[in-house]
mmCIF file of C-alpha atoms in Angstrom:
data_model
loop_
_atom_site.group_PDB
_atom_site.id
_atom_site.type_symbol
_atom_site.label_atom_id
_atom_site.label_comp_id
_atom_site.label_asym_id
_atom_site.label_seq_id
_atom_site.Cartn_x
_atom_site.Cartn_y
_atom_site.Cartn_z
ATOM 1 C CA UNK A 1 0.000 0.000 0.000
ATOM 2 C CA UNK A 2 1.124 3.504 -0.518
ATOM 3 C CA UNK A 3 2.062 5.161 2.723
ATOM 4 C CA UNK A 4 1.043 8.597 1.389
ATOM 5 C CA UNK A 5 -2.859 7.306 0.990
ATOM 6 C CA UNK A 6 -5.473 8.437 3.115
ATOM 7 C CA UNK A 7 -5.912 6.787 6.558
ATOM 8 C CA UNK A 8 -8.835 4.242 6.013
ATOM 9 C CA UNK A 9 -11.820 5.390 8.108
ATOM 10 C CA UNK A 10 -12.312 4.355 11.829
ATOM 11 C CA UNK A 11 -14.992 1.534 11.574
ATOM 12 C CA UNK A 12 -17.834 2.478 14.190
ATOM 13 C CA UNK A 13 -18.526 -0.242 17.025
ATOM 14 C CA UNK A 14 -22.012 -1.702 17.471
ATOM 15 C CA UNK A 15 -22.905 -3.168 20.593
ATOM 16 C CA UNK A 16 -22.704 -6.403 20.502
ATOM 17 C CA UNK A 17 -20.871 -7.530 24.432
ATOM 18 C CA UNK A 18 -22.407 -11.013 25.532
ATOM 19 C CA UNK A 19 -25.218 -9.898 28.099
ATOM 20 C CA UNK A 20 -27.543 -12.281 29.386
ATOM 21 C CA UNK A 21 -31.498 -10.984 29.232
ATOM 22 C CA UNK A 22 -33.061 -13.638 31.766
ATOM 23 C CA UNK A 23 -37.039 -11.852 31.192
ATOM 24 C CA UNK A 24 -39.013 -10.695 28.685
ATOM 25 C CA UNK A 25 -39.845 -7.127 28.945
ATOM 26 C CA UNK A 26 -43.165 -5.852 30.298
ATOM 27 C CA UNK A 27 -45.690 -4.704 27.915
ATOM 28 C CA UNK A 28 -45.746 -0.488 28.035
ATOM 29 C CA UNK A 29 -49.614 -1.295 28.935
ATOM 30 C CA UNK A 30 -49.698 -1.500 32.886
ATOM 31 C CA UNK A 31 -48.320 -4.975 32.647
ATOM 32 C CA UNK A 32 -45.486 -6.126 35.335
ATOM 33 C CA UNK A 33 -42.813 -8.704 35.679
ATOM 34 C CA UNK A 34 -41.373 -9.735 38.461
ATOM 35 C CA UNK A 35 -37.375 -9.724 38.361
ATOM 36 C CA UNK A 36 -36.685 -10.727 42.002
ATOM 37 C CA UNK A 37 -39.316 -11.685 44.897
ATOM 38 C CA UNK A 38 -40.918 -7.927 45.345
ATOM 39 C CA UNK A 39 -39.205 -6.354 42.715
ATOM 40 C CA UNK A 40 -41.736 -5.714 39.597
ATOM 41 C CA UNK A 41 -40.394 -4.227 36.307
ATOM 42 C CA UNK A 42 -43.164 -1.907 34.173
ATOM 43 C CA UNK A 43 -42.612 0.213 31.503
ATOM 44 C CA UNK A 44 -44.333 3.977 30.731
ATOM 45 C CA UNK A 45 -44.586 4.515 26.365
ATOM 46 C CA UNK A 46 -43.058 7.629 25.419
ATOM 47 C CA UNK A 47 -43.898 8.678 21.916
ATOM 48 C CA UNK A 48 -40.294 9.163 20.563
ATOM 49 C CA UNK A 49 -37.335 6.565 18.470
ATOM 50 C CA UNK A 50 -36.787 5.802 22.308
ATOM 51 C CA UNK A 51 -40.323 4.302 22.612
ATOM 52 C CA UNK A 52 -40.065 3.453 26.415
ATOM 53 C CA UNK A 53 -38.488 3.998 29.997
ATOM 54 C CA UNK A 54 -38.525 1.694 32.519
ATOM 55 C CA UNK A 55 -40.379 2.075 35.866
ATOM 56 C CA UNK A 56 -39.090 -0.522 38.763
ATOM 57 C CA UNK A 57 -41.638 -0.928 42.025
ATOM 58 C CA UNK A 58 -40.259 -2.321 45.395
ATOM 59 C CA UNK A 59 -42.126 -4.262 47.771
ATOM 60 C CA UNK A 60 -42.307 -2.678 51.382
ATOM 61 C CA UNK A 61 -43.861 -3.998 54.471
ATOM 62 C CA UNK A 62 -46.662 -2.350 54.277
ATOM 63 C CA UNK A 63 -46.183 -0.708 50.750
ATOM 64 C CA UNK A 64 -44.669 -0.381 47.731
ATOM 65 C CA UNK A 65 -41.962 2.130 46.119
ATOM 66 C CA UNK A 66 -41.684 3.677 43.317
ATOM 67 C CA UNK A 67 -38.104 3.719 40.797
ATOM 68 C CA UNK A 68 -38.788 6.743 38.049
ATOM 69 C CA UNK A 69 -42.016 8.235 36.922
ATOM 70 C CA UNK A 70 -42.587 8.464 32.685
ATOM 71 C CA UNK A 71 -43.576 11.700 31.013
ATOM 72 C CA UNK A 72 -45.587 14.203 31.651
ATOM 73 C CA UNK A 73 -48.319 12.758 29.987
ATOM 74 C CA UNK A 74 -51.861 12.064 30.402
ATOM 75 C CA UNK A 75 -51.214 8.045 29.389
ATOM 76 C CA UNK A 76 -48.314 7.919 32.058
ATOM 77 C CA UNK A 77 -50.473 9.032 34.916
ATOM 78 C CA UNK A 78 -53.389 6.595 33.593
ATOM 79 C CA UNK A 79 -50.875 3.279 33.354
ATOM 80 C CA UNK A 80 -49.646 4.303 37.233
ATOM 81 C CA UNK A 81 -53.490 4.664 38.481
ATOM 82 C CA UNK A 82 -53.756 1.298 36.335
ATOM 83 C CA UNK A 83 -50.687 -0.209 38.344
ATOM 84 C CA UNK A 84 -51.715 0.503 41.691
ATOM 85 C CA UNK A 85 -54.978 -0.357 41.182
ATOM 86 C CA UNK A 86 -54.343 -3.682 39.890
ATOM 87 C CA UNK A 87 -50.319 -4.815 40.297
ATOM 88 C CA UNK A 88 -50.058 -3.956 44.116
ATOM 89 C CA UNK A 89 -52.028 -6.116 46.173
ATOM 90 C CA UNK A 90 -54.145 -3.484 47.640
ATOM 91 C CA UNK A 91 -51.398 -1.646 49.133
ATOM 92 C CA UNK A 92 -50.614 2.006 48.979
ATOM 93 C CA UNK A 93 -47.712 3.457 47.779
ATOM 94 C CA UNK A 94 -45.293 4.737 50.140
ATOM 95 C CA UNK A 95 -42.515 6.543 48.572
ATOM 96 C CA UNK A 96 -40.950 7.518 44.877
ATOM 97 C CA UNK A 97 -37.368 7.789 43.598
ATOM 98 C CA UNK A 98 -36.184 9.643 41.028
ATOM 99 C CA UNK A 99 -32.741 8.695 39.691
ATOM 100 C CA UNK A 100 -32.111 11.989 37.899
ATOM 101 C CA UNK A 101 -34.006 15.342 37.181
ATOM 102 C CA UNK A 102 -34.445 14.179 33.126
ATOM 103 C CA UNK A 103 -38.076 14.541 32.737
ATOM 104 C CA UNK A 104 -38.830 10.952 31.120
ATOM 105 C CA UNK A 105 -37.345 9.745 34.642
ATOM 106 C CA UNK A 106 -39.447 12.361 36.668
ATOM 107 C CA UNK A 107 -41.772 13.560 34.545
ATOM 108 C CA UNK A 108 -45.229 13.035 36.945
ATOM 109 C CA UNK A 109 -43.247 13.058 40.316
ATOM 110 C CA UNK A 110 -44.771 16.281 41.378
ATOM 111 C CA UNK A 111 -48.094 14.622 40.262
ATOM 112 C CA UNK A 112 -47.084 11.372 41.622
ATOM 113 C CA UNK A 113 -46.193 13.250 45.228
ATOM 114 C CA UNK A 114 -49.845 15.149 45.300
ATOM 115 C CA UNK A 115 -51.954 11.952 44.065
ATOM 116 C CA UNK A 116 -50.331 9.640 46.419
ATOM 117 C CA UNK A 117 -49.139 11.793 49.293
ATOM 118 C CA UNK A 118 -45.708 10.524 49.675
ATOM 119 C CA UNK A 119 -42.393 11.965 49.987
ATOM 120 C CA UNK A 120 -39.818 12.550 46.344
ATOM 121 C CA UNK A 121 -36.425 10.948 47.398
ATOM 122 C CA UNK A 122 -33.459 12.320 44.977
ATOM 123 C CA UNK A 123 -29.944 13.834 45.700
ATOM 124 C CA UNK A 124 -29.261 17.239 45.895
ATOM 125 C CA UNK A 125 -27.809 18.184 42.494
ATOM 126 C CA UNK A 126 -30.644 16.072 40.584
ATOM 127 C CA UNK A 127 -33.756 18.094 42.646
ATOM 128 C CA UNK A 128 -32.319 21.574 41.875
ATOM 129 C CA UNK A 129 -31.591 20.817 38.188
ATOM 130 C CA UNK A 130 -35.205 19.790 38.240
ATOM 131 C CA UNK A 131 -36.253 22.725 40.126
ATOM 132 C CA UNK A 132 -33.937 25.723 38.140
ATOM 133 C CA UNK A 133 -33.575 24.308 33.933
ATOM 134 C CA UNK A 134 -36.421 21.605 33.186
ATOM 135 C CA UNK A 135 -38.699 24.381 31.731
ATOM 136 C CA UNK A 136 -38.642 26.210 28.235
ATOM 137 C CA UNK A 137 -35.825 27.547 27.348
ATOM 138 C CA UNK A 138 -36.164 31.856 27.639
ATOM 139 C CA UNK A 139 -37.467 33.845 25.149
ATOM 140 C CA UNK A 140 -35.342 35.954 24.267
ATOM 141 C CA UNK A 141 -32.103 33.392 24.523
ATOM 142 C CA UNK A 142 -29.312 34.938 27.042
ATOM 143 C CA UNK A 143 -26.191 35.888 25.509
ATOM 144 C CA UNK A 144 -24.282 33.688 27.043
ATOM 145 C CA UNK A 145 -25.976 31.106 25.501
ATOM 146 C CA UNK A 146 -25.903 32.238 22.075
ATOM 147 C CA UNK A 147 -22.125 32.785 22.686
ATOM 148 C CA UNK A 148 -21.305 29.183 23.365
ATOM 149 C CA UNK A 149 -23.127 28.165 20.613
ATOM 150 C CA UNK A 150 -21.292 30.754 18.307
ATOM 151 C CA UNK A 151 -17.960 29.116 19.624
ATOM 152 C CA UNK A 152 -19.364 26.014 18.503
ATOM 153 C CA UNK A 153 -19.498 26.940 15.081
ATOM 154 C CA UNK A 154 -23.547 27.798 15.005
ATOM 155 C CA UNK A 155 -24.873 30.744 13.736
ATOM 156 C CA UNK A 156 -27.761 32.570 15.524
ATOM 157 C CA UNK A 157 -30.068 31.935 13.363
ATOM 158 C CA UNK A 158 -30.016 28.379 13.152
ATOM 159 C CA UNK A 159 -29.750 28.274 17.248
ATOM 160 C CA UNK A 160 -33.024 30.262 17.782
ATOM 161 C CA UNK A 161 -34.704 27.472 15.266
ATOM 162 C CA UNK A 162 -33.366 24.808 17.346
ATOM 163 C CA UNK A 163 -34.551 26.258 20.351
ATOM 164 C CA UNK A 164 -37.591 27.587 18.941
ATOM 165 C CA UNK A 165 -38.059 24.123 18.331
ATOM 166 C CA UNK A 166 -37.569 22.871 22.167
ATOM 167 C CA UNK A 167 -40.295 25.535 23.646
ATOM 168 C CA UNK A 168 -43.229 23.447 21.791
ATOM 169 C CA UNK A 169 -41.513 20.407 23.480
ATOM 170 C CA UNK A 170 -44.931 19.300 25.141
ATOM 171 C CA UNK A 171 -43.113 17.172 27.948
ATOM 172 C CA UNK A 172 -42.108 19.895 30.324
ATOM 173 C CA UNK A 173 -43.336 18.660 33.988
ATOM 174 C CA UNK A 174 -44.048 20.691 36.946
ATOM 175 C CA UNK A 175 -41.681 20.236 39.457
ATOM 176 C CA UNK A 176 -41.866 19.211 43.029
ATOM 177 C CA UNK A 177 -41.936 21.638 45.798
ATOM 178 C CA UNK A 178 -39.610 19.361 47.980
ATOM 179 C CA UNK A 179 -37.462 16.176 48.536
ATOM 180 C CA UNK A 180 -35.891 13.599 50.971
ATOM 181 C CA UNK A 181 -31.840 14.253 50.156
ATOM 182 C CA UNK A 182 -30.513 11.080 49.123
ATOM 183 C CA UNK A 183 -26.010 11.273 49.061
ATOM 184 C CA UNK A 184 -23.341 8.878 47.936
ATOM 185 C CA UNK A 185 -22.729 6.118 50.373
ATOM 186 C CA UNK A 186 -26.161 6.008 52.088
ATOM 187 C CA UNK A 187 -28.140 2.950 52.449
ATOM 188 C CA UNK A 188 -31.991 2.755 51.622
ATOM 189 C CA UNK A 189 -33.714 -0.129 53.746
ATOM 190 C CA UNK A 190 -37.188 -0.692 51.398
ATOM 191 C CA UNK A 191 -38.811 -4.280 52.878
ATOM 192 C CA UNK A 192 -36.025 -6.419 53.554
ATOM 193 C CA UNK A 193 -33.221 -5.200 51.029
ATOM 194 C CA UNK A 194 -30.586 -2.401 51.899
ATOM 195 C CA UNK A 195 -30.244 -0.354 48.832
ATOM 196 C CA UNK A 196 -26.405 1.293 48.716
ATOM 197 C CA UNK A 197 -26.679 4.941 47.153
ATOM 198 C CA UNK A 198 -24.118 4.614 44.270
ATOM 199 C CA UNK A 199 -23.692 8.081 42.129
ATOM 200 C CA UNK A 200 -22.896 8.622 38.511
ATOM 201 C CA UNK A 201 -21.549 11.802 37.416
ATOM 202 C CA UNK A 202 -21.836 13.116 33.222
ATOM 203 C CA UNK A 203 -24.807 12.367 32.285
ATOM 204 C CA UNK A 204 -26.733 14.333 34.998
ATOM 205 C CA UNK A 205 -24.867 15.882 37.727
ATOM 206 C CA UNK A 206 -25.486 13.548 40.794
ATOM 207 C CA UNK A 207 -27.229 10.070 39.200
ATOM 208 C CA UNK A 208 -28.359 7.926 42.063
ATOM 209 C CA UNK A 209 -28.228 4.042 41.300
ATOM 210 C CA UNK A 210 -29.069 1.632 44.325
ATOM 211 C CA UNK A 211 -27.204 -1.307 44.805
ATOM 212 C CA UNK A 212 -28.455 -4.468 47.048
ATOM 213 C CA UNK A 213 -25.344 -6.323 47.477
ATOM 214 C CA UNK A 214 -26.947 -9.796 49.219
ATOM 215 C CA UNK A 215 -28.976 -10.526 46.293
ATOM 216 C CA UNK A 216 -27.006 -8.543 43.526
ATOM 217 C CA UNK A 217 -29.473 -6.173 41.516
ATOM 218 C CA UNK A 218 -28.352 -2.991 40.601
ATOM 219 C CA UNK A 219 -30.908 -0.590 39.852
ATOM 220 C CA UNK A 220 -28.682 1.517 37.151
ATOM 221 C CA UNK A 221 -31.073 4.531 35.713
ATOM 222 C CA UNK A 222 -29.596 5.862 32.572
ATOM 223 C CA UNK A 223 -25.967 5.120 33.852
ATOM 224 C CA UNK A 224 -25.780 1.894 32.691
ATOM 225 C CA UNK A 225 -27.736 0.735 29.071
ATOM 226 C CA UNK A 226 -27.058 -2.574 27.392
ATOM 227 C CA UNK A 227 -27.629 -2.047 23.917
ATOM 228 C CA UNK A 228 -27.443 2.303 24.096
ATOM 229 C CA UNK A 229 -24.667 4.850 25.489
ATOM 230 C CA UNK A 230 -26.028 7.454 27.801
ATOM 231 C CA UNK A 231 -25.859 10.900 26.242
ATOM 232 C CA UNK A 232 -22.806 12.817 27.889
ATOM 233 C CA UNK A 233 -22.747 16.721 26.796
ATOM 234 C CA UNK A 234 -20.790 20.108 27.314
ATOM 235 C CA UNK A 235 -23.738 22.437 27.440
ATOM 236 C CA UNK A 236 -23.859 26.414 27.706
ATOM 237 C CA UNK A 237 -24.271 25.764 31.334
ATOM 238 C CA UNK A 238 -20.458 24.375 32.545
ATOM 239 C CA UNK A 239 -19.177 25.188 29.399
ATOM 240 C CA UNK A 240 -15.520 23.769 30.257
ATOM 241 C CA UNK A 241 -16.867 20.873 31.970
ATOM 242 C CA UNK A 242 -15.382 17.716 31.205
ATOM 243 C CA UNK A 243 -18.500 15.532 31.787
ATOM 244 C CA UNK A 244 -16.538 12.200 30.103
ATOM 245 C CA UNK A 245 -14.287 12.167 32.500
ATOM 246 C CA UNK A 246 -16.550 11.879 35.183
ATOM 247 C CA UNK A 247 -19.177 9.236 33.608
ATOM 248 C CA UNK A 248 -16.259 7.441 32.503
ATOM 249 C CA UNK A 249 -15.110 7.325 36.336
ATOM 250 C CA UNK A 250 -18.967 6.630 36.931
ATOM 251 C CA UNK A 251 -18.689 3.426 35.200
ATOM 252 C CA UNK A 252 -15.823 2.011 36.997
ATOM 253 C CA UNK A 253 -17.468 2.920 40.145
ATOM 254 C CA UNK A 254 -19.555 0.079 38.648
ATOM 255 C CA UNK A 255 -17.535 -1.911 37.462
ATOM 256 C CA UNK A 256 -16.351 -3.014 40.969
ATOM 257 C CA UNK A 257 -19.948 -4.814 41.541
ATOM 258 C CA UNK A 258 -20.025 -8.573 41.555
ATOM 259 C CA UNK A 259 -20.333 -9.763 37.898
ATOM 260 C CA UNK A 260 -22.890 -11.561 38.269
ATOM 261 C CA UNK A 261 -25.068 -8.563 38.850
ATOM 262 C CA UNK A 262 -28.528 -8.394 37.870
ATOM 263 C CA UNK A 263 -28.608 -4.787 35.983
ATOM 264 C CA UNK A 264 -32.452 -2.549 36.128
ATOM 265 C CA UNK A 265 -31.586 -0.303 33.374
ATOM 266 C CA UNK A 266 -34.168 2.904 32.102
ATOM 267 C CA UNK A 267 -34.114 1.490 29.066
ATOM 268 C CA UNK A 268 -34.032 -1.758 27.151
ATOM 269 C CA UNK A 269 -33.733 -5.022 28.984
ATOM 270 C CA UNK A 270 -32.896 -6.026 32.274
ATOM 271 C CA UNK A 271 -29.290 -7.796 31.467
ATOM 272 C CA UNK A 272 -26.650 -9.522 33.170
ATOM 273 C CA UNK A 273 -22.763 -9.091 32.292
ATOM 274 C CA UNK A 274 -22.589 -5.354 33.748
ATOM 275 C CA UNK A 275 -18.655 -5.982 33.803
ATOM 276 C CA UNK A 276 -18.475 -6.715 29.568
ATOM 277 C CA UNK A 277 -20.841 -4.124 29.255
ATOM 278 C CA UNK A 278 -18.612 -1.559 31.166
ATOM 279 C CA UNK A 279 -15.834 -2.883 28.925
ATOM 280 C CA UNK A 280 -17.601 -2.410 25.783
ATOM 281 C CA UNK A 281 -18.816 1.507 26.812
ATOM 282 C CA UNK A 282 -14.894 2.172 27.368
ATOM 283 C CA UNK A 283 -14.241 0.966 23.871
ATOM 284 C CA UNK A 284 -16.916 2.773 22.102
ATOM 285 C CA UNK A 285 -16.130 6.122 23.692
ATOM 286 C CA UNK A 286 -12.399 5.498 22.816
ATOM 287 C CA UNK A 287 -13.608 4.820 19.452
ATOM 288 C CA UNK A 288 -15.360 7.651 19.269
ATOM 289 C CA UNK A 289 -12.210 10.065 20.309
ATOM 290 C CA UNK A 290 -9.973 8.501 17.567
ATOM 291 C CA UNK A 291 -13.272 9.051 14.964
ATOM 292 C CA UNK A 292 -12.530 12.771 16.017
ATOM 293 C CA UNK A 293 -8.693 12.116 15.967
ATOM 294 C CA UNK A 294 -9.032 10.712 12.457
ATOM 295 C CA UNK A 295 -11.093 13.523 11.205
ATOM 296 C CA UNK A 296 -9.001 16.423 12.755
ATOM 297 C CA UNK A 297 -5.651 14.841 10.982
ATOM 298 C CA UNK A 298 -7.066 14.722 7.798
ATOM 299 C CA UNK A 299 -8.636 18.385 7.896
ATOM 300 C CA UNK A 300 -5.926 19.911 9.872
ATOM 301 C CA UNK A 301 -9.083 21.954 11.925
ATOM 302 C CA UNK A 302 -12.740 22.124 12.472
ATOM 303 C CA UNK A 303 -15.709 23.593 14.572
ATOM 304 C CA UNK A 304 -17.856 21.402 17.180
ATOM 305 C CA UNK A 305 -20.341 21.562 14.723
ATOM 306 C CA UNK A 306 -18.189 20.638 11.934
ATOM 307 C CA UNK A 307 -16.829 17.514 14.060
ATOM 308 C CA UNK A 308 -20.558 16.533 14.691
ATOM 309 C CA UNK A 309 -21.787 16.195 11.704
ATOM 310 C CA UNK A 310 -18.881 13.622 11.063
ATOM 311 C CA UNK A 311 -19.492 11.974 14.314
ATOM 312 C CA UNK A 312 -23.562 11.991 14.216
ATOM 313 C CA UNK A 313 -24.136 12.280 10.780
ATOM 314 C CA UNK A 314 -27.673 11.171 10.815
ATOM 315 C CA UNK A 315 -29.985 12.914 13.147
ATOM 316 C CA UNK A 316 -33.618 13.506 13.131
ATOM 317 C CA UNK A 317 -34.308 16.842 15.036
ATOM 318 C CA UNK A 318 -33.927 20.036 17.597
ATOM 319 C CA UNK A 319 -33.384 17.614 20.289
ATOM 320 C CA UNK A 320 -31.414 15.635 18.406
ATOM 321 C CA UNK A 321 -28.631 18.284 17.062
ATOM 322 C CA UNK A 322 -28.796 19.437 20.829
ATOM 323 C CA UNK A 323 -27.839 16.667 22.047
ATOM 324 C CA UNK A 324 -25.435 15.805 19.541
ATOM 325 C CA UNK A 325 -23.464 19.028 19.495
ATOM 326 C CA UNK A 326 -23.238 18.757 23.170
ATOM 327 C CA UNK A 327 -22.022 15.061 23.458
ATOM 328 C CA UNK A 328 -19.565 15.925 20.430
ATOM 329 C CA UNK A 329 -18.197 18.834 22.458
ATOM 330 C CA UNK A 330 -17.670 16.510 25.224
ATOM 331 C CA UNK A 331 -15.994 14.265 23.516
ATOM 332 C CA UNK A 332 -13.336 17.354 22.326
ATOM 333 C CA UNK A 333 -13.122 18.162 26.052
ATOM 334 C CA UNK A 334 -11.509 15.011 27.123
ATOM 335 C CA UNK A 335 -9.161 14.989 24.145
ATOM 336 C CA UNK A 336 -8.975 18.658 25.326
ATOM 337 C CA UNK A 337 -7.898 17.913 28.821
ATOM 338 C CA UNK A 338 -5.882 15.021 28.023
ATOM 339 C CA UNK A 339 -3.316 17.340 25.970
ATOM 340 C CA UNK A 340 -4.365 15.361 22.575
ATOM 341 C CA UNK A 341 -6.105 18.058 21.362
ATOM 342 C CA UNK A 342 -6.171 21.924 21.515
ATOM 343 C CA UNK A 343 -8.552 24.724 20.477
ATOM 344 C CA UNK A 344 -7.533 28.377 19.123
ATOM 345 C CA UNK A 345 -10.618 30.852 19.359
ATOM 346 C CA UNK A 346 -10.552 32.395 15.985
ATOM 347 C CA UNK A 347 -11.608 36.220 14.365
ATOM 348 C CA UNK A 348 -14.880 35.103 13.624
ATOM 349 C CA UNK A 349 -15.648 33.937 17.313
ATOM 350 C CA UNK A 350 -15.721 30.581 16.401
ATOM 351 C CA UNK A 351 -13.563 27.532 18.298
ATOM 352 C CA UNK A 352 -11.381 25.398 16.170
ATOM 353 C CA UNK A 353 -10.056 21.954 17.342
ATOM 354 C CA UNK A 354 -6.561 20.589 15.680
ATOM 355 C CA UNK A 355 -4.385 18.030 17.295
ATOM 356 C CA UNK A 356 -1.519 18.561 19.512
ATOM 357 C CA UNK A 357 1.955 17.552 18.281
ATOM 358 C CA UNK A 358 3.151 14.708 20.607
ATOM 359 C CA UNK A 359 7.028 14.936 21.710
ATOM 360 C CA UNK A 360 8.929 12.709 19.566
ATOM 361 C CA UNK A 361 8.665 8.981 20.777
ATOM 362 C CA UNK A 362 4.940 9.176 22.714
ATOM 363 C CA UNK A 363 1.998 7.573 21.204
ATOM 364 C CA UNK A 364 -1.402 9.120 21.630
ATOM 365 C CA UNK A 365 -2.926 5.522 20.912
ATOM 366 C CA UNK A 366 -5.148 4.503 23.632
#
């Protein structure tokens, strides 16, 4: 081969780790399954490619709990009057947690809260992002936020369509008025189980899984997905966050658990092999970062957007391109902040990425 022809292109992973899917899923009807003795699995239908979320109840004493809520929908809070009607054995609900302030995962707590009278349970950084940014974005947009967007290579006018876009999002909940703080390292007793408070930074700020240890079930929110990789963005927000970092920390934190683990993802299929699956998420992100390290060698430089259109090149809307711009620029963080990459703000207020020249003799393969 000539060594002066193009490098071949990276080839993109698909998941394909050998997990173990011991049930079939629930119907998104008000149908159950039971995973472990007092542990039922439901799922809420979201009208979106993501057609479901997951919903876990736990058998108390005297009561049940709640894992997650759906969205803010009329159909959600229909399929939970359904549940505790019929799924519960005529007793009431006692308590609902909320891994994380996304609003498919806590979309009719404050709902949920009023109709049931019982106390939200969520950590600190999850309740306040649900209290201060799950609402419309502001009309008009803050310049701040049309800054970091410029730096990203947008221009204005395509921003205010995206977020035009994201104010007739119809899912927007109202939030709860208050909360039971749950932290890192505390232990839930629901029934007979202890529940160990595990958190997950990146893709929300302060994810709460909850581990039992005797019987091994992890309940793993949007942390840990068998077939899907959590979104992980840079938004306008912490604009020099380096959210990768952290989930990728998250899922080590994980990937201490015993490997037989039973895994309750948010979405998709209950699954054991959490430790292949961990593996596999390491790869793909790595994957992803020498996609970007490909791209930037053959152009020299490029924008965030520029970069995401290589990296998502197929995406269907607002939320989409929001999402993607943010988990591209997340991506150009850690290369960032690992000294692979570096970024020049240029005359027209736009970022550029290029890569970093290593000292002679260092390899940036990873």
């Amino acid at each position: 081969m000539d060594s002066a022809a193009a490098p071949l292109p990276v080839q993109r992973l698909r998941a394909s780790a050998d997990l173990d899917y011991p049930f079939a899923p629930p119907t998104p009807d008000g149908a159950v399954v039971e995973v472990a003795p007092g542990i039922l699995w439901a799922r809420m239908p979201m009208p979106m490619a993501l057609d479901h979320i997951n919903v876990y109840l736990l058998r108390e004493d005297d009561g049940w709990t709640l894992v997650d809520t759906g969205l803010n929908l009329p159909r959600t809070r229909e399929l939970w009057e359904q549940i505790v009607a019929t799924q519960l054995e005529g007793l009431p609900v006692k308590r609902l947690v909320c891994t994380h302030c996304h609003y498919d995962h806590a979309g009719v707590a404050a709902w949920l809260c009023a109709r049931y009278q019982i106390p939200l349970l969520m950590t600190y950084g999850e309740f306040f992002m649900l209290r201060g940014l799950m609402g419309p974005p502001p009309d008009p947009l803050p310049e701040s936020l049309l800054g970091f967007y410029q730096r990203a290579g947008m221009g204005q006018a395509q921003v205010g369509k995206m977020f035009e876009a994201l104010r007739r999002d119809p899912f927007m909940p109202p939030v709860p008025e208050s909360y039971q703080r749950l932290r890192a390292g505390d232990v839930l007793t629901i029934g007979t189980r202890d529940w160990q408070v595990i958190i997950g930074e990146g893709h929300s700020p302060e994810h709460a899984c909850l581990y039992n240890a005797s019987e091994r079930i992890l309940i793993a929110g949007d942390q840990l997905l068998p077939r899907i990789s959590s979104n992980v963005l840079v938004s306008s927000i912490e604009p020099e966050a380096n959210p990768l970092q952290l989930w990728l920390a998250s899922l080590d934190r994980l990937d201490v658990l015993a490997p037989d683990t039973l895994v309750l993802p948010s979405h998709q299929s209950v699954f054991r092999g959490l430790h292949a699956r961990v593996a596999e998420l390491h790869a793909h992100h790595q994957q992803q970062f020498e996609l970007l390290r490909t791209e930037l060698g053959q152009r020299g430089s490029a924008t965030a957007l520029e970069l995401m259109q290589v990296q998502f090149p197929k995406l269907r809307g607002a939320m989409d391109e929001l999402m993607a711009l943010g988990e591209t620029l997340a991506h150009l963080a850690w290369l960032r902040y690992e000294g692979q990459i570096g970024r020049v703000l240029e005359d027209d207020a736009c970022h550029r990425f290029s890569l970093m020249s290593p000292p002679t003799g260092v390899s940036l393969a990873r």
